[in-house]
Amino acid sequence: MSDSKRAGIAPARPWASDALSWLIGPTSHQEFFDRYYEREALIVPRDEPDRFAPLLSIAHIDGLIASADLRSNMIDLADAGRELDREQWIMDGGAVDRAVVAHQHALGATIILQQLHLSDPDLAAFCRAMEKTFSCHVQTNIYLTPPSAQGFHTHYDNHDVFVLQVEGEKRWRLYGTPVATPYRGEGFERGKYDLGEVTGEFVLKAGDCAYVPRGLVHDASTSGDGPSLHITCGLIVKTWAEVALEAVSEVALSEPEFRRSLPPGYANRDFNRTEARALFARLMTRLSEQATMDNAFDLMVDSFIRSRDSDIAGAVVSGARPLDPAQAYIVKPIIPWRLAEDGDRLVLIAPGGDLDIKEAEIEAYRRALSGEPFVLADLKLEDAEKMLRRLIAFGVIEPA
């Protein structure tokens, strides 16, 4: 833990304004999305060994394993050279046997800390910054691999990843893409695919980054004389297939024929499908006439926003203090939100819940959410302080 963390001081977060550029620069956003995203790997070498030090270190991992209340869903071990039994390091009740973890790591096992962003504020802030760009759930897994070791067999991931090499070095090998943009549940199966020849090989050194699209087969092993620590930042995306399913559901709400059951006996071997085909074609025509993207898209947007953890850092402290009329506030730049009409009322959809907006409050909310700094008097509302505390408590605004 850094001195600033021990002192309760928020550390500098160089990714805060543009997390993606912090990873892939000098490659621009446009070049990344036009050429690499969901298509091919991008390797970003740098001579900046401390670039990712604000996020993590081997010393921090060592302290975490030595002192944190680790449970079975938080830590794992992997070694491509041997089978490991989780019962060795998971005790009755789900607690982790720290001594076994340390011993197996010394024998060559990679330590995997799963979803560490759920408990580490810096990783959580980094994930939120990435979510601003991608509008998807962003997660982190941490991999600490000892020297001359390989944690996993050759495989592909079913989600896109950014690999942030924090300490040490790791040699990566790329193969083909047997499944283009696989579904979330379409995991790699050993022995099913012809992996072919290595198509690319590179070494990530501390401060380097790589983007690996889902479906691209790869493997990696420690390079150099020391251990390797890297962060895998995974993108859990929504797909057009899911938008289409939402659109079908929307049409089915107003079209009873979509909700009718399949014909009796449809599973029988002698079932005649002639009428079923005609009905299906009629339903597809009706779907193409009535389905709209915007309603389905709004559902996806609202679902994403509501699923995010609210960033309420500072809310408890400010809640115990009088509000300073001269203090300026501004909407948080990376917070996802949407003003939506729900019947005859307006709702602010935000992480942590929906906020109903009274008619008399509409202009005040629009002012607060405009992106421009404001003070209490700018809201021109009798209960402006109550509204302001509400927005602070839900993590929507912050001091400017």
XYZ file of C-alpha atoms in Angstrom:
400
model
C 0.000 0.000 0.000
C 1.350 3.409 -0.925
C 1.989 6.158 1.631
C -0.843 8.188 0.124
C -3.276 5.318 0.633
C -2.204 4.868 4.244
C -2.735 8.577 4.849
C -6.184 8.492 3.321
C -5.149 10.722 0.420
C -6.593 9.901 -2.987
C -3.651 8.891 -5.212
C -3.066 10.432 -8.623
C -5.052 8.599 -11.278
C -3.461 9.277 -14.668
C -6.171 7.252 -16.421
C -9.053 9.358 -15.077
C -9.563 11.630 -18.084
C -9.073 9.037 -20.835
C -8.409 5.466 -19.693
C -8.262 3.954 -23.179
C -5.624 6.410 -24.400
C -3.630 5.713 -21.228
C -3.501 2.075 -22.365
C -3.073 2.288 -26.124
C -1.611 5.738 -26.863
C -0.284 6.948 -29.246
C -2.854 4.834 -31.111
C -6.002 6.970 -31.327
C -9.507 5.877 -30.363
C -10.595 6.029 -33.992
C -7.709 3.892 -35.254
C -8.297 1.376 -32.469
C -12.011 0.970 -33.208
C -11.574 1.037 -36.998
C -8.692 -1.440 -37.218
C -8.228 -3.475 -34.036
C -11.422 -3.726 -31.989
C -12.870 -7.258 -32.293
C -10.489 -7.876 -35.233
C -6.806 -8.166 -34.353
C -4.312 -7.810 -31.548
C -2.645 -4.508 -30.725
C 0.697 -4.461 -28.920
C 1.801 -1.193 -27.314
C 5.477 -1.274 -26.227
C 6.808 1.492 -24.038
C 9.970 2.285 -22.126
C 7.947 3.242 -19.019
C 8.340 0.438 -16.444
C 6.361 2.334 -13.771
C 3.408 3.250 -15.996
C 0.954 0.863 -14.318
C 2.458 1.156 -10.828
C -0.419 3.427 -9.664
C -2.725 0.423 -10.040
C -0.843 -2.458 -8.449
C 2.468 -4.031 -7.390
C 3.822 -7.428 -6.344
C 4.397 -6.007 -2.859
C 0.706 -5.057 -2.651
C -0.318 -8.572 -3.756
C 1.991 -10.072 -1.148
C 0.407 -7.960 1.587
C -3.092 -8.770 0.374
C -2.528 -12.516 0.453
C -0.881 -12.258 3.867
C -3.621 -10.209 5.536
C -6.929 -10.073 3.625
C -9.881 -12.303 4.428
C -9.644 -14.218 1.146
C -12.472 -16.544 0.127
C -12.712 -19.298 -2.465
C -14.250 -17.049 -5.132
C -11.480 -14.470 -4.821
C -8.314 -16.460 -5.505
C -7.227 -19.352 -7.678
C -4.058 -21.123 -8.782
C -3.120 -22.407 -12.230
C -0.181 -24.287 -13.705
C -0.112 -25.457 -17.332
C 2.392 -28.159 -16.376
C 0.275 -29.995 -13.790
C -3.219 -30.459 -12.436
C -4.019 -28.541 -9.263
C -6.770 -29.468 -6.823
C -8.554 -26.471 -5.286
C -9.244 -28.510 -2.159
C -5.546 -28.115 -1.382
C -5.876 -24.385 -0.675
C -9.598 -23.959 0.044
C -10.481 -24.937 3.610
C -13.847 -25.920 5.051
C -16.097 -22.872 5.052
C -14.446 -21.385 1.950
C -11.457 -19.690 3.595
C -8.127 -19.713 1.736
C -5.088 -21.480 3.177
C -2.465 -18.777 2.652
C 0.479 -21.083 3.354
C -0.581 -23.511 0.617
C -1.039 -20.633 -1.849
C 2.480 -19.357 -1.115
C 3.975 -22.848 -1.319
C 2.264 -23.733 -4.609
C 3.358 -20.395 -6.058
C 6.949 -21.253 -5.119
C 6.487 -24.550 -6.989
C 5.464 -22.731 -10.170
C 1.735 -21.990 -9.856
C 0.276 -18.699 -11.053
C -1.718 -16.830 -8.406
C -4.988 -15.465 -9.794
C -6.880 -12.771 -7.909
C -10.360 -12.651 -9.400
C -12.442 -9.492 -9.641
C -10.003 -7.511 -7.476
C -11.667 -4.286 -8.653
C -14.573 -5.131 -6.342
C -12.380 -4.467 -3.301
C -9.600 -2.178 -4.578
C -10.649 1.486 -5.069
C -7.983 2.264 -7.683
C -8.887 -0.719 -9.853
C -12.575 0.134 -9.385
C -11.980 3.706 -10.562
C -9.989 2.436 -13.552
C -12.823 0.069 -14.520
C -15.378 2.900 -14.290
C -13.202 5.040 -16.540
C -13.010 2.228 -19.116
C -16.778 1.706 -18.897
C -17.234 5.332 -19.948
C -15.627 4.512 -23.301
C -17.067 1.042 -23.917
C -20.505 1.148 -22.212
C -20.000 -2.391 -20.951
C -19.114 -4.138 -17.729
C -15.339 -3.978 -17.207
C -13.622 -6.358 -14.808
C -10.091 -7.159 -13.700
C -8.274 -10.391 -12.946
C -4.729 -10.307 -11.590
C -2.052 -12.853 -12.566
C 1.203 -13.307 -10.644
C 3.363 -15.924 -12.369
C 6.713 -17.111 -10.994
C 9.853 -17.245 -13.185
C 9.978 -19.836 -16.001
C 6.305 -20.738 -15.581
C 3.078 -20.814 -17.594
C -0.310 -20.611 -15.944
C -2.653 -21.746 -18.740
C -2.633 -23.980 -21.778
C -3.161 -22.476 -25.225
C -6.725 -21.107 -25.408
C -8.953 -18.223 -26.471
C -11.038 -15.966 -24.221
C -14.724 -15.363 -24.878
C -14.358 -11.674 -23.998
C -11.954 -9.006 -25.245
C -9.061 -8.197 -22.925
C -6.425 -5.557 -22.346
C -3.264 -6.899 -20.743
C -1.398 -4.406 -18.546
C 2.097 -5.656 -17.721
C 2.804 -4.235 -14.260
C 6.086 -5.923 -13.291
C 8.405 -8.442 -14.913
C 8.064 -9.797 -18.445
C 5.804 -12.246 -20.231
C 6.221 -13.840 -23.647
C 3.000 -14.153 -25.668
C 2.267 -16.339 -28.685
C -0.723 -15.770 -30.973
C -2.367 -18.363 -33.211
C -5.532 -18.275 -35.306
C -9.155 -17.350 -34.611
C -11.238 -20.544 -34.921
C -14.364 -18.782 -33.576
C -14.935 -15.165 -34.554
C -16.376 -13.052 -31.703
C -17.587 -16.039 -29.650
C -20.615 -15.755 -27.401
C -20.038 -15.180 -23.696
C -20.806 -18.840 -22.978
C -18.834 -20.188 -25.939
C -15.682 -21.175 -24.091
C -12.554 -22.740 -25.524
C -12.525 -26.544 -25.699
C -9.137 -28.240 -25.751
C -8.689 -30.647 -28.655
C -11.613 -29.250 -30.653
C -9.711 -26.779 -32.835
C -6.719 -26.945 -35.144
C -4.583 -24.181 -33.669
C -2.143 -24.092 -36.566
C 1.158 -22.245 -36.519
C 2.141 -19.309 -34.346
C 1.106 -16.127 -36.175
C 2.660 -13.619 -33.804
C 5.035 -13.519 -30.864
C 5.999 -10.676 -28.542
C 7.274 -9.943 -25.041
C 5.407 -7.565 -22.778
C 7.706 -5.685 -20.418
C 6.655 -3.600 -17.424
C 4.639 -0.644 -18.716
C 3.657 -2.353 -21.980
C 0.062 -3.141 -22.936
C -1.663 -5.506 -25.356
C -5.220 -5.781 -26.625
C -6.380 -9.310 -27.495
C -9.826 -9.693 -29.112
C -12.080 -12.546 -28.031
C -11.636 -15.699 -30.081
C -7.936 -15.117 -30.808
C -6.012 -18.180 -29.561
C -2.963 -17.415 -27.438
C -0.709 -18.586 -24.634
C 1.817 -16.813 -22.416
C 4.729 -17.694 -20.136
C 7.084 -15.745 -17.922
C 10.105 -14.284 -19.675
C 13.288 -13.091 -18.006
C 14.615 -13.991 -14.567
C 11.906 -12.551 -12.306
C 8.184 -13.051 -11.666
C 5.525 -11.517 -13.890
C 2.558 -9.482 -12.648
C -0.106 -8.393 -15.076
C -3.673 -7.127 -14.968
C -6.179 -8.547 -17.414
C -8.908 -6.002 -18.033
C -11.906 -7.815 -19.516
C -14.772 -6.285 -21.514
C -18.135 -8.017 -20.946
C -20.085 -6.595 -23.869
C -23.665 -6.688 -25.083
C -24.283 -7.815 -28.675
C -26.653 -6.976 -31.526
C -28.238 -10.366 -30.981
C -29.317 -9.178 -27.530
C -30.751 -5.960 -28.983
C -32.700 -8.048 -31.496
C -34.084 -10.253 -28.715
C -35.201 -7.141 -26.820
C -36.905 -5.859 -29.987
C -38.770 -9.155 -30.386
C -39.889 -8.984 -26.749
C -41.112 -5.420 -27.286
C -43.226 -6.432 -30.282
C -44.562 -9.465 -28.421
C -45.996 -7.184 -25.722
C -48.465 -5.763 -28.235
C -48.867 -8.749 -30.590
C -50.634 -11.710 -28.914
C -49.790 -14.069 -31.774
C -46.098 -13.958 -30.781
C -47.102 -15.154 -27.329
C -49.102 -18.166 -28.454
C -47.707 -21.603 -27.733
C -46.037 -23.818 -30.320
C -48.390 -26.296 -32.026
C -49.395 -29.379 -30.032
C -47.157 -32.319 -30.898
C -44.468 -30.177 -32.551
C -41.756 -32.419 -31.086
C -43.165 -35.583 -32.635
C -41.180 -37.077 -35.502
C -44.216 -37.101 -37.813
C -45.216 -33.479 -37.142
C -46.033 -31.581 -40.365
C -44.282 -28.194 -40.294
C -46.048 -26.647 -43.314
C -48.451 -24.464 -41.335
C -45.772 -23.638 -38.774
C -43.473 -22.344 -41.529
C -46.234 -20.130 -42.904
C -46.994 -18.723 -39.442
C -43.308 -18.123 -38.756
C -42.943 -16.210 -42.042
C -45.982 -14.090 -41.151
C -44.559 -13.312 -37.718
C -41.202 -12.328 -39.199
C -42.939 -9.944 -41.603
C -44.844 -8.398 -38.723
C -41.636 -8.140 -36.737
C -39.839 -6.320 -39.531
C -42.745 -3.870 -39.791
C -43.085 -3.118 -36.078
C -39.702 -3.648 -34.415
C -37.791 -0.446 -33.630
C -34.216 -0.130 -32.528
C -34.642 2.801 -30.151
C -36.935 1.120 -27.628
C -34.684 -1.945 -27.459
C -31.598 0.285 -27.304
C -33.072 2.310 -24.440
C -33.688 -0.902 -22.512
C -30.051 -1.911 -23.015
C -28.839 1.550 -21.951
C -30.994 1.602 -18.822
C -30.001 -1.932 -17.899
C -26.320 -1.036 -18.195
C -26.651 2.132 -16.106
C -28.633 0.429 -13.345
C -26.128 -2.422 -13.176
C -23.189 -0.103 -12.393
C -21.910 0.412 -8.871
C -22.434 3.979 -7.721
C -19.291 5.991 -6.977
C -20.167 7.618 -3.655
C -16.641 8.455 -2.493
C -16.930 11.521 -0.257
C -20.706 11.289 0.130
C -20.613 10.139 3.757
C -18.173 12.888 4.748
C -20.151 15.638 2.993
C -23.416 14.346 4.411
C -22.278 15.222 7.924
C -21.300 18.782 7.057
C -23.302 21.920 6.220
C -23.280 22.748 2.523
C -21.198 25.777 1.565
C -23.308 28.071 -0.687
C -20.134 29.172 -2.462
C -18.992 25.606 -3.278
C -19.285 24.801 -6.974
C -20.360 21.333 -8.129
C -20.300 19.503 -11.442
C -21.671 16.242 -12.786
C -19.083 13.454 -12.628
C -17.592 13.081 -16.112
C -17.553 9.268 -16.200
C -20.852 8.564 -14.461
C -23.468 6.989 -16.773
C -26.971 8.460 -16.471
C -30.067 9.154 -18.533
C -33.135 11.354 -18.126
C -36.088 9.269 -19.216
C -39.832 9.774 -19.432
C -41.828 7.173 -17.555
C -45.452 7.841 -18.332
C -46.206 11.352 -17.098
C -43.103 11.643 -14.925
C -39.391 12.238 -15.504
C -36.827 9.858 -14.020
C -33.071 10.165 -13.600
C -31.663 6.701 -14.243
C -28.301 6.402 -12.501
C -26.078 3.813 -10.815
C -27.549 3.014 -7.423
C -31.180 3.565 -8.417
C -33.720 5.753 -10.195
C -34.562 9.242 -8.925
C -38.091 10.509 -9.505
C -38.128 14.161 -10.554
C -41.032 16.399 -9.689
C -42.258 18.840 -12.316
C -41.003 21.797 -10.273
C -37.516 20.217 -10.155
C -37.032 19.559 -13.864
C -35.123 22.727 -14.730
C -32.953 22.405 -11.615
C -31.969 18.861 -12.564
C -31.230 19.909 -16.131
C -28.973 22.654 -14.791
C -27.163 20.286 -12.417
C -26.638 17.725 -15.188
C -25.629 20.213 -17.889
C -21.910 19.551 -17.464
C -21.258 23.139 -16.380
C -20.236 24.017 -12.795
C -23.019 25.339 -10.570
C -23.581 26.537 -7.026
C -26.589 26.009 -4.817
C -28.290 29.269 -5.858
C -28.092 28.323 -9.563
C -30.662 25.599 -9.019
C -33.354 28.197 -8.203
C -35.285 25.705 -6.147
C -36.789 25.990 -2.680
C -35.464 22.541 -1.697
C -32.178 22.948 -3.575
C -30.103 21.688 -0.648
C -32.184 18.520 -0.379
C -31.818 17.905 -4.129
C -28.075 18.545 -4.008
C -27.550 16.114 -1.130
C -29.550 13.530 -3.052
C -27.304 13.835 -6.106
C -24.184 13.665 -3.933
C -25.480 10.568 -2.107
C -26.146 8.809 -5.404
C -22.663 9.668 -6.687
C -23.882 11.772 -9.624
C -22.114 15.068 -8.848
C -18.885 16.109 -7.134
C -17.165 19.339 -6.072
C -15.896 21.207 -9.136
